[in-house]
mmCIF file of C-alpha atoms in Angstrom:
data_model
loop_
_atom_site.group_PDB
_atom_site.id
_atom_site.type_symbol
_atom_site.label_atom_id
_atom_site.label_comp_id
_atom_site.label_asym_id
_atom_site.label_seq_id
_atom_site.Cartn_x
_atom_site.Cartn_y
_atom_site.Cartn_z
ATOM 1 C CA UNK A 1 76.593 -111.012 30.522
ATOM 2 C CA UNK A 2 79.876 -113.214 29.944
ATOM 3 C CA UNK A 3 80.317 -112.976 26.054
ATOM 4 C CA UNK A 4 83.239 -113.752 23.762
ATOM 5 C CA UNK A 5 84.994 -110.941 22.002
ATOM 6 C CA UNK A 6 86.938 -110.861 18.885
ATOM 7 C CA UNK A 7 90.440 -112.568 19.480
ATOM 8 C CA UNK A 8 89.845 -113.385 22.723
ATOM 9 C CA UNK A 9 91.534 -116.448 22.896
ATOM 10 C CA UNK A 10 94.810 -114.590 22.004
ATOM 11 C CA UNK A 11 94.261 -111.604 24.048
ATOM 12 C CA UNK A 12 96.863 -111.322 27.148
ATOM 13 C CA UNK A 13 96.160 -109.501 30.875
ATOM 14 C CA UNK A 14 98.265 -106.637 30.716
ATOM 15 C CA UNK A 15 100.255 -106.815 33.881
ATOM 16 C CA UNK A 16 102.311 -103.620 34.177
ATOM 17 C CA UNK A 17 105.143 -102.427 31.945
ATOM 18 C CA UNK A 18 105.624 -100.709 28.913
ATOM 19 C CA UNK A 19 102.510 -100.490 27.902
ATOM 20 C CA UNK A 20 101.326 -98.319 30.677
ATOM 21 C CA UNK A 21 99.249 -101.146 32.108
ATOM 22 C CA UNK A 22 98.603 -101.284 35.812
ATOM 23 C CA UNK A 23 99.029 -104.625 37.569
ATOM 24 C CA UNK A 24 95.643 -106.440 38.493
ATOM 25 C CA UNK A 25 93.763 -106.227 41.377
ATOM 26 C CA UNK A 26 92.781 -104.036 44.065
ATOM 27 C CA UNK A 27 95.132 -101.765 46.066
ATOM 28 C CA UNK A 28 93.275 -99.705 48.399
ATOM 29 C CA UNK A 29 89.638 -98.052 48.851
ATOM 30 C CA UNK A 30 90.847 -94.765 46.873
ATOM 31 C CA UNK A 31 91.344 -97.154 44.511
ATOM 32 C CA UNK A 32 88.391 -98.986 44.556
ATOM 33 C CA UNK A 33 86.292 -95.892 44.450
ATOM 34 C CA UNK A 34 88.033 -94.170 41.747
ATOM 35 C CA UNK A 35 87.526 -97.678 39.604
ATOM 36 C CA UNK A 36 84.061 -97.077 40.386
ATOM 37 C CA UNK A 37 83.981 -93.552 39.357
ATOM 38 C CA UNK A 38 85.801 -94.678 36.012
ATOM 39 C CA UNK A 39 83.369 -96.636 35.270
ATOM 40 C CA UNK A 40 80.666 -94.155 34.688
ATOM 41 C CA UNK A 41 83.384 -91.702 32.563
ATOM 42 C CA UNK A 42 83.268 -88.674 33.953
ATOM 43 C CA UNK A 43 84.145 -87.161 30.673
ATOM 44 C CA UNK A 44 81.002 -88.629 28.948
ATOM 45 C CA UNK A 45 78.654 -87.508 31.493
ATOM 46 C CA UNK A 46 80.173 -83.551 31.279
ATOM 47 C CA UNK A 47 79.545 -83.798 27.861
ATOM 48 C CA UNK A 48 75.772 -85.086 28.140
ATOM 49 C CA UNK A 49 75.298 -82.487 30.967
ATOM 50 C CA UNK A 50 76.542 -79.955 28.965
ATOM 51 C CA UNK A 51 74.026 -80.557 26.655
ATOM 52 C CA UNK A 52 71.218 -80.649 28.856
ATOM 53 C CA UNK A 53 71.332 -77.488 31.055
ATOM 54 C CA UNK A 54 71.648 -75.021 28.525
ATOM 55 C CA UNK A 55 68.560 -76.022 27.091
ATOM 56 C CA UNK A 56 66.692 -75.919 30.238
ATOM 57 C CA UNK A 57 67.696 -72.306 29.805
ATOM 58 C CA UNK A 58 66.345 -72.151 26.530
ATOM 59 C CA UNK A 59 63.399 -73.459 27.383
ATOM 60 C CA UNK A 60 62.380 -71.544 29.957
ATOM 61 C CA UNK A 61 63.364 -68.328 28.026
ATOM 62 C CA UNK A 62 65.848 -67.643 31.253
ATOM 63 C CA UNK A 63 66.718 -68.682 34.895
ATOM 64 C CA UNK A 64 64.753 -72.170 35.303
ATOM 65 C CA UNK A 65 64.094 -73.577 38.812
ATOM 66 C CA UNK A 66 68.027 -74.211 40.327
ATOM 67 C CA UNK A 67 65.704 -77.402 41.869
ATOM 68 C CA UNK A 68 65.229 -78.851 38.512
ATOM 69 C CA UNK A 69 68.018 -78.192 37.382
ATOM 70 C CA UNK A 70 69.410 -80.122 40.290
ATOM 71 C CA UNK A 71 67.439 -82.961 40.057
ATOM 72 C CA UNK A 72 67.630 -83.269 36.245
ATOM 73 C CA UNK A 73 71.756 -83.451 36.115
ATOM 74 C CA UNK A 74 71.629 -85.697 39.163
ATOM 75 C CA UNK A 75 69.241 -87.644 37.013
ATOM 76 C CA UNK A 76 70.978 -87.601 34.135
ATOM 77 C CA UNK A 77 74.154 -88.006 35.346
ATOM 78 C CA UNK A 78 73.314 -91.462 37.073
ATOM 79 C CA UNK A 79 71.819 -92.607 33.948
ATOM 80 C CA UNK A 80 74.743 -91.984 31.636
ATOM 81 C CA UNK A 81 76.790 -93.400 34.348
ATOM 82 C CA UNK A 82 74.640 -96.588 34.163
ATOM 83 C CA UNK A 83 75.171 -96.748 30.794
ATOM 84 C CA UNK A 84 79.103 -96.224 30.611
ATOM 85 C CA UNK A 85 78.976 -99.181 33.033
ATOM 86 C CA UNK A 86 77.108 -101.503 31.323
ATOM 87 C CA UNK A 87 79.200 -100.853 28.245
ATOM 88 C CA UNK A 88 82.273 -101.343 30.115
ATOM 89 C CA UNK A 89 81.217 -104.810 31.198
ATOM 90 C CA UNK A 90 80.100 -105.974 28.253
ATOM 91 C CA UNK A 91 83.287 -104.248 25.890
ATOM 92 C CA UNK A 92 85.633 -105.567 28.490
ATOM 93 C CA UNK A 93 87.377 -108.200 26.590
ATOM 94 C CA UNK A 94 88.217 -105.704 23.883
ATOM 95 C CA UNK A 95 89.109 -103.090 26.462
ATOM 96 C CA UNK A 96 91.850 -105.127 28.270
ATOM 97 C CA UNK A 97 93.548 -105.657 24.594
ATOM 98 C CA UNK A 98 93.215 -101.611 23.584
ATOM 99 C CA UNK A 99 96.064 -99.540 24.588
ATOM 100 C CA UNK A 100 93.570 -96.479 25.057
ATOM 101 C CA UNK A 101 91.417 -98.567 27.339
ATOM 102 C CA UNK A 102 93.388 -101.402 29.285
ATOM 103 C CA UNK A 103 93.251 -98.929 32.684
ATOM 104 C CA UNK A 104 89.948 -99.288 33.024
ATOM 105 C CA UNK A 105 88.891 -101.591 36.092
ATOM 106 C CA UNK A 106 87.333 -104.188 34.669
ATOM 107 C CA UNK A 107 90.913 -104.953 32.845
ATOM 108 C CA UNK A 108 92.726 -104.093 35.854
ATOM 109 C CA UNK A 109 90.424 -106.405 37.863
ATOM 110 C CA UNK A 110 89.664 -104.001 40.340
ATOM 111 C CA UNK A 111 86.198 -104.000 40.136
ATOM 112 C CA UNK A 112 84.246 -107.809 39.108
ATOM 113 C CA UNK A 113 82.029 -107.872 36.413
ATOM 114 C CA UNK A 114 79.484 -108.515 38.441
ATOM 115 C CA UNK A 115 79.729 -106.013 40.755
ATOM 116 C CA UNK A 116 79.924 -103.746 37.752
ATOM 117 C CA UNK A 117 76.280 -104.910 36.756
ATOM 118 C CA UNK A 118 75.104 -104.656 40.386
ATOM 119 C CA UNK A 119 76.447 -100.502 40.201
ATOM 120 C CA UNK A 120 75.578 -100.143 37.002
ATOM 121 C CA UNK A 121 71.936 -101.199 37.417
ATOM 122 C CA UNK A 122 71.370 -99.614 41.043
ATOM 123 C CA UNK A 123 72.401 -96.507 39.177
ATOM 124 C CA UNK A 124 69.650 -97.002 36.549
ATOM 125 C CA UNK A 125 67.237 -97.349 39.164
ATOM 126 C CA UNK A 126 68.191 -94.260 40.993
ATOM 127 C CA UNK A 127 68.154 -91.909 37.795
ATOM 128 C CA UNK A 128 64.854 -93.266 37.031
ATOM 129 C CA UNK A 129 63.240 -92.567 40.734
ATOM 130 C CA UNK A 130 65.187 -89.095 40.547
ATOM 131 C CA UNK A 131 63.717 -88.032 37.502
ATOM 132 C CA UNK A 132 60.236 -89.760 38.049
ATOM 133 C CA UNK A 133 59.580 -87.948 41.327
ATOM 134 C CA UNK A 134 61.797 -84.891 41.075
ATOM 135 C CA UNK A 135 60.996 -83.680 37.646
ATOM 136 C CA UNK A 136 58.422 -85.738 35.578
ATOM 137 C CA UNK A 137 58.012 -89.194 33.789
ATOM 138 C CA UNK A 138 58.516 -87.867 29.983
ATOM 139 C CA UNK A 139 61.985 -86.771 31.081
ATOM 140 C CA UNK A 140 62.624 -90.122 33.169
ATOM 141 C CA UNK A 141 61.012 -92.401 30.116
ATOM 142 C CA UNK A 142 63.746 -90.456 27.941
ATOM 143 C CA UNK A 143 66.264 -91.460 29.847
ATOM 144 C CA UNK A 144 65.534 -95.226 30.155
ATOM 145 C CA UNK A 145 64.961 -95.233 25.950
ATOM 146 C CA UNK A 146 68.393 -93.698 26.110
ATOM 147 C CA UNK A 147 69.887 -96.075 28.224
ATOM 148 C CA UNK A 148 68.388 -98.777 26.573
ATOM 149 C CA UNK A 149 69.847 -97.689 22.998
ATOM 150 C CA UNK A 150 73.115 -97.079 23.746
ATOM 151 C CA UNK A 151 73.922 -100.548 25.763
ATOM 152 C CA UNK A 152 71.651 -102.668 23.357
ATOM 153 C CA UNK A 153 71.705 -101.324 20.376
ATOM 154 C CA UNK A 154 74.577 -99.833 20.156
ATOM 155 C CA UNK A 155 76.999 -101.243 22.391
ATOM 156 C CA UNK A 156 75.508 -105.109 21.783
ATOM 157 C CA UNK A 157 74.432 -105.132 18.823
ATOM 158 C CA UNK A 158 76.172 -102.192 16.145
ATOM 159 C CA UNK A 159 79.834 -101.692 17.611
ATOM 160 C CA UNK A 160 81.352 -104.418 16.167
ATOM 161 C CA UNK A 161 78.961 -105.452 12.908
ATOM 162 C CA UNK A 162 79.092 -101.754 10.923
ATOM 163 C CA UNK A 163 80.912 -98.800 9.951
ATOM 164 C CA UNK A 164 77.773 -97.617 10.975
ATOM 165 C CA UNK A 165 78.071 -98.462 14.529
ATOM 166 C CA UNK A 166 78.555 -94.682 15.849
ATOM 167 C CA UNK A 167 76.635 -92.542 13.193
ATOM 168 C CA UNK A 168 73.599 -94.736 14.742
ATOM 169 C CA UNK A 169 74.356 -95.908 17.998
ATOM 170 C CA UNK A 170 75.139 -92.333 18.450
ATOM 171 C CA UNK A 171 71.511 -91.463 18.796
ATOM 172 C CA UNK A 172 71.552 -92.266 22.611
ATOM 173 C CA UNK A 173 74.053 -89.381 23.356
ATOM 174 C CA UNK A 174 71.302 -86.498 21.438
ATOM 175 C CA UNK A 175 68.981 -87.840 24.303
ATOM 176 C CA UNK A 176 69.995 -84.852 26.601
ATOM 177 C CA UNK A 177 68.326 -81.962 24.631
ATOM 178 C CA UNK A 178 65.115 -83.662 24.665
ATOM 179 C CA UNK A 179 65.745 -84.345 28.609
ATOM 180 C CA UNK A 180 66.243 -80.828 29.379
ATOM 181 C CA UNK A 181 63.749 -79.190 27.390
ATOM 182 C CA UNK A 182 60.760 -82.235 28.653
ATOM 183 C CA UNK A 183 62.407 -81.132 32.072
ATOM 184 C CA UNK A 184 61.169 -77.745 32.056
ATOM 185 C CA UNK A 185 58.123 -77.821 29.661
ATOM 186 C CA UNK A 186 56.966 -81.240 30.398
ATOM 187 C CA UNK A 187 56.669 -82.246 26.385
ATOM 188 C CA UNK A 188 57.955 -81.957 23.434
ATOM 189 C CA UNK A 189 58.517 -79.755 20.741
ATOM 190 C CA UNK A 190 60.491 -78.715 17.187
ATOM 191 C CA UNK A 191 62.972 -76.888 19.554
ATOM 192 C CA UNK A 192 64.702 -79.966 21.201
ATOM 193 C CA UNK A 193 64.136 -82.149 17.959
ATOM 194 C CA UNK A 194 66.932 -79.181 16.216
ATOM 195 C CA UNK A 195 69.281 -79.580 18.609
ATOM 196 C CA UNK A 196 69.390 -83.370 18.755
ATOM 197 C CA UNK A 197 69.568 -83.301 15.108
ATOM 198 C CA UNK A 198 73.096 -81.307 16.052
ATOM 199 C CA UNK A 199 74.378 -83.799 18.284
ATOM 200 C CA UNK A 200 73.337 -86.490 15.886
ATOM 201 C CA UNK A 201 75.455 -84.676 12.735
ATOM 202 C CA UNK A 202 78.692 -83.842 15.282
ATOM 203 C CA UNK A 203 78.774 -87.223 16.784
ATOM 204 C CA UNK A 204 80.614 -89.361 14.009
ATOM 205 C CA UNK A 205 83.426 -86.134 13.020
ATOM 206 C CA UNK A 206 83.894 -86.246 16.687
ATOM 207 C CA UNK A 207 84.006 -89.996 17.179
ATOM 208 C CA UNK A 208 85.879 -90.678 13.571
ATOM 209 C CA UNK A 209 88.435 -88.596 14.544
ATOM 210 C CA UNK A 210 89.148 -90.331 17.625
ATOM 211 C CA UNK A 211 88.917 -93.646 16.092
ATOM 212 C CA UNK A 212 91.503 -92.499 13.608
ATOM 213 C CA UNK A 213 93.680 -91.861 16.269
ATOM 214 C CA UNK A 214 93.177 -95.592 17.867
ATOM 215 C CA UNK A 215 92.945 -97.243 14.287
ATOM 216 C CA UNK A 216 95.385 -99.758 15.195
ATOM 217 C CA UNK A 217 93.634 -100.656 18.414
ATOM 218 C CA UNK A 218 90.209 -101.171 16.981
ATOM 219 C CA UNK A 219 91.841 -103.276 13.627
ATOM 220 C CA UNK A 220 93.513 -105.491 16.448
ATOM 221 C CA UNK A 221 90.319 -106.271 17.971
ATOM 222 C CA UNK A 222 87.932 -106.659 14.976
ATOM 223 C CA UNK A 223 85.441 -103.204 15.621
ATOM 224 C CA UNK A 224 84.970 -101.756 11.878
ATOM 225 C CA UNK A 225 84.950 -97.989 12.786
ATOM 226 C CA UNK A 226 85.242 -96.345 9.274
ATOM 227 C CA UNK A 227 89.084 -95.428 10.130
ATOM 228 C CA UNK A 228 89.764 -98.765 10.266
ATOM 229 C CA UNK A 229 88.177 -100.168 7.108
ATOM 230 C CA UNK A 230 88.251 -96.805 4.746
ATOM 231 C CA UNK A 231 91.630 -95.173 3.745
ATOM 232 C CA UNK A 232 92.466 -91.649 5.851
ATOM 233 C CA UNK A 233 91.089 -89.317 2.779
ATOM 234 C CA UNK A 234 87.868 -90.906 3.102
ATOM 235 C CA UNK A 235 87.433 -90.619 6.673
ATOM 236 C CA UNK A 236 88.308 -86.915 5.941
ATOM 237 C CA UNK A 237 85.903 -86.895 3.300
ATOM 238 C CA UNK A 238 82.909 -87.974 5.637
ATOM 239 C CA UNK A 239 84.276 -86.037 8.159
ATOM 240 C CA UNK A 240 83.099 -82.914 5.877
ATOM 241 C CA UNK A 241 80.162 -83.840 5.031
ATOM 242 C CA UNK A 242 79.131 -84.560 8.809
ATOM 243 C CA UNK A 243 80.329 -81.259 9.473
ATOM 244 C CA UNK A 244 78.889 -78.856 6.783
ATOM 245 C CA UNK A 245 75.299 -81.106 7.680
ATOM 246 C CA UNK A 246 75.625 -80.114 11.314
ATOM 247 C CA UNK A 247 76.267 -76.574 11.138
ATOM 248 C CA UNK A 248 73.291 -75.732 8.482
ATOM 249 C CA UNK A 249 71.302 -77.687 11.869
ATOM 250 C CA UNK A 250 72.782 -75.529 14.024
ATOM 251 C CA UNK A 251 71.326 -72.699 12.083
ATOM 252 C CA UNK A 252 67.810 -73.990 11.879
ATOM 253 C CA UNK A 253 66.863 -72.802 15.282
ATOM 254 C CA UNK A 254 66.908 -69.521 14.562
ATOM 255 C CA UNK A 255 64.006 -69.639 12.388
ATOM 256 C CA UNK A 256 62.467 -72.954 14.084
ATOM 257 C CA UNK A 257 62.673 -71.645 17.842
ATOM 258 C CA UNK A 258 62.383 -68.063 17.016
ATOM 259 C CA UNK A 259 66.024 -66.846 18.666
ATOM 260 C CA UNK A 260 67.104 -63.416 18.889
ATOM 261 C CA UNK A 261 70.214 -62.510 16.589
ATOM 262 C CA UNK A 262 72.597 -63.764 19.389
ATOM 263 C CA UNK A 263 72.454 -67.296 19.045
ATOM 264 C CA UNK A 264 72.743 -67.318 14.836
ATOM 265 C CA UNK A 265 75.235 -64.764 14.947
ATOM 266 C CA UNK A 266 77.899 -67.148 17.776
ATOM 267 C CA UNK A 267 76.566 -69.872 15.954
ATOM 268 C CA UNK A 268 77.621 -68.813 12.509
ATOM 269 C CA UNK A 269 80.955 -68.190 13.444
ATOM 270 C CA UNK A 270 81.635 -71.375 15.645
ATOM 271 C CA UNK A 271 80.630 -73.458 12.573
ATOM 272 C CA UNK A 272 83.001 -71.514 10.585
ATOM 273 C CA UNK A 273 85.689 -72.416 12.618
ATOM 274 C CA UNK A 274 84.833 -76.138 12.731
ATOM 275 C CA UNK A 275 84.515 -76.449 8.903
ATOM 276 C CA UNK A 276 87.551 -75.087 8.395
ATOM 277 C CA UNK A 277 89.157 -77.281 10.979
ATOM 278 C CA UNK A 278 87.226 -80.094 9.008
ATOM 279 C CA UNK A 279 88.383 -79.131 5.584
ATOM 280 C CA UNK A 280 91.803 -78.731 7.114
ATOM 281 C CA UNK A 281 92.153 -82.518 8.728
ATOM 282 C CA UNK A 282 90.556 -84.029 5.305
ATOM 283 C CA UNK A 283 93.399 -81.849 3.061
ATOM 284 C CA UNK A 284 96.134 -84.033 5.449
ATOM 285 C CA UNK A 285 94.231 -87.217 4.801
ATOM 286 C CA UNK A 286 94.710 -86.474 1.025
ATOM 287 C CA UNK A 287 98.509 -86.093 1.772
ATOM 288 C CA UNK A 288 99.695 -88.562 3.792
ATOM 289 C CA UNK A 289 98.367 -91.923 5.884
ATOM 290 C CA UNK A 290 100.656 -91.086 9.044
ATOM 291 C CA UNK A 291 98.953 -89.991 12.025
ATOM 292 C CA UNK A 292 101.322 -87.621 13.018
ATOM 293 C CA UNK A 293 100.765 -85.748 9.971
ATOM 294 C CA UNK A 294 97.246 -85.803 10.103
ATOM 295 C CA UNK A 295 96.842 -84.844 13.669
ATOM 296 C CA UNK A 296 93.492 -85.961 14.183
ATOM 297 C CA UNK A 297 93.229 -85.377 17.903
ATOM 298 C CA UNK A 298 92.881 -81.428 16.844
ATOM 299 C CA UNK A 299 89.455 -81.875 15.301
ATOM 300 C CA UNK A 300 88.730 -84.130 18.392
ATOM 301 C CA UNK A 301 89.380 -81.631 20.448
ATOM 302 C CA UNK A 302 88.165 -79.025 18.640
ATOM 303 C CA UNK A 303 84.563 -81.238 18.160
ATOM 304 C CA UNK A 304 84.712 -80.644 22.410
ATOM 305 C CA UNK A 305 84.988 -76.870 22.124
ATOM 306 C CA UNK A 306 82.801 -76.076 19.344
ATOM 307 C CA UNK A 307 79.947 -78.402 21.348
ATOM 308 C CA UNK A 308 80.451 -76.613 24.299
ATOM 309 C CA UNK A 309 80.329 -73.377 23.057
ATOM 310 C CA UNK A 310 77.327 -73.960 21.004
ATOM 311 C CA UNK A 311 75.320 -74.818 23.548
ATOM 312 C CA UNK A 312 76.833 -71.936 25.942
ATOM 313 C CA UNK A 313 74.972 -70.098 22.921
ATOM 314 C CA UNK A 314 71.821 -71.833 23.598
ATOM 315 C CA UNK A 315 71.486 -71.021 27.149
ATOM 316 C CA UNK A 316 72.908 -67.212 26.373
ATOM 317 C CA UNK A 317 70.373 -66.357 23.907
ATOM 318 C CA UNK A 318 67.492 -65.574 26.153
ATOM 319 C CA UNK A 319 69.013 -64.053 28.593
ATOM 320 C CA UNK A 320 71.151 -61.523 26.117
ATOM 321 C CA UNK A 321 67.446 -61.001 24.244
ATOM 322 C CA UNK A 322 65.677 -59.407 27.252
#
């Protein structure tokens, strides 16, 4: 999978200094294994699993088997892991020359490419066997079609040809809701289709305001995220829009999946709080171009909490409506 990024041929090792870089190579096994673990990012996979056992919850209008549940974040959390890995092999001539992602191991040199590929694929197989045998094919199919779209489509083929690239490529990380609810039911339904549709409407405010952050690293490497080809205001613009979309979503399962008053009622005021967080980022594009004024890492990190919460929401519902 040896491929030729954008500016390559000007792009330099980072080799420890004052950008933060660590020198090349391996040091010991902790650090080895920890290159290993990067790989996969942790982070990522909380996310994904965060979105995955609360519908399980849902679904089985309370406590579902702590077996499945088991098996289905072990399963899930091997195939994002496969994923992350395969996109780190394949983005790591861009990674080595972006400030936010020059620690990883690939552009330390700590782990080979190839190696990567070998992990990154035994980890595919594993999630598929564990989900296969341990909870059932729809949920294991799900996964692979997940897996699939984020490393071809989006990783190979939209990243660095469209604004476009996360608002699509995207769709791989709504996967999860249909995963847990298959897990538990076995097929699916309007239910898991609602809360995908959420993911799908929170993934580019929550991506464009991290790429806003890292402009500068994805102009110097040639990826058109929308921060780095559309003024601030814009971004902030879209932003909103994303936003107000996703939180009339969020509000569709009420009706759709027939929740008590609990889950509209947190749900109501969670996307309250985002939009105003949204209107508030997109009122500092308007004023000024300067990160530092328009603090983007706030609605980042406020995209994180309102997710989470959410879907605490979606697991509370039926067992608050007994």
């Amino acid at each position: 999978m040896s491929h030729a990024g954008p500016n390559a041929a000007a792009s330099a090792r980072p080799s420890g200094g004052d950008d933060g870089a660590a020198p090349d190579g391996p040091k010991t096994w902790r650090d080895v294994v920890g290159a290993y673990v990067g790989l996969t990012k942790p982070r990522v996979i909380e996310l994904l699993l965060l979105t995955t056992v609360p519908v399980m919850f849902f679904a089985e209008r309370g406590i579902p088997s702590l077996g499945l549940v088991a098996a289905t974040v072990v399963g899930g959390a091997l195939s994002a892991g496969s994923a992350s890995t395969y996109n780190c092999v394949y983005d790591r001539d861009i990674d080595e020359q972006m400030r936010r992602t020059r620690r990883r191991a690939l552009p330390r040199h700590i782990v080979s490419p190839v190696s990567a590929l070998v992990f990154a694929t035994v980890l595919a197989v594993l999630s598929t066997v564990v989900l296969a045998l341990w909870v059932n094919w729809l949920s294991a199919a799900l996964s692979v079609l997940a897996n699939a779209f984020y490393v071809l489509v989006y990783t190979m083929i939209l990243k660095r040809r469209t604004t476009q690239n996360i608002v699509w490529g995207g769709l791989a990380g709504c996967f999860p809701a249909l995963i847990g609810w298959t897990a538990v039911t076995g097929e699916l339904a309007w239910t898991p289709v609602v809360l995908f549709l959420v993911v799908f409407f929170w993934t580019p405010p929550h991506t464009w305001a991290l790429a806003l952050r890292y402009r500068e690293d994805y102009r110097n490497v040639d990826v058109p995220m929308l921060p780095v080809v559309k003024p601030a205001a814009e971004v902030g613009r879209q932003v909103v829009v994303y936003s107000w979309v996703m939180v009339a979503t969020s509000l569709l399962l009420w009706p759709v999946a027939g929740t008590s008053l609990v889950y509209p009622a947190l749900a109501a005021v969670l996307g309250v709080v985002f939009l105003v967080e949204a209107h508030r980022m997109w009122s500092r594009t308007k004023a000024s171009e300067a990160l530092g004024e328009i603090n983007p890492m706030r609605l980042f990190h406020a995209s994180n909490l309102y997710l989470s919460l959410l879907f605490v929401a979606v697991a509370l519902d039926p067992l608050l409506s007994r």
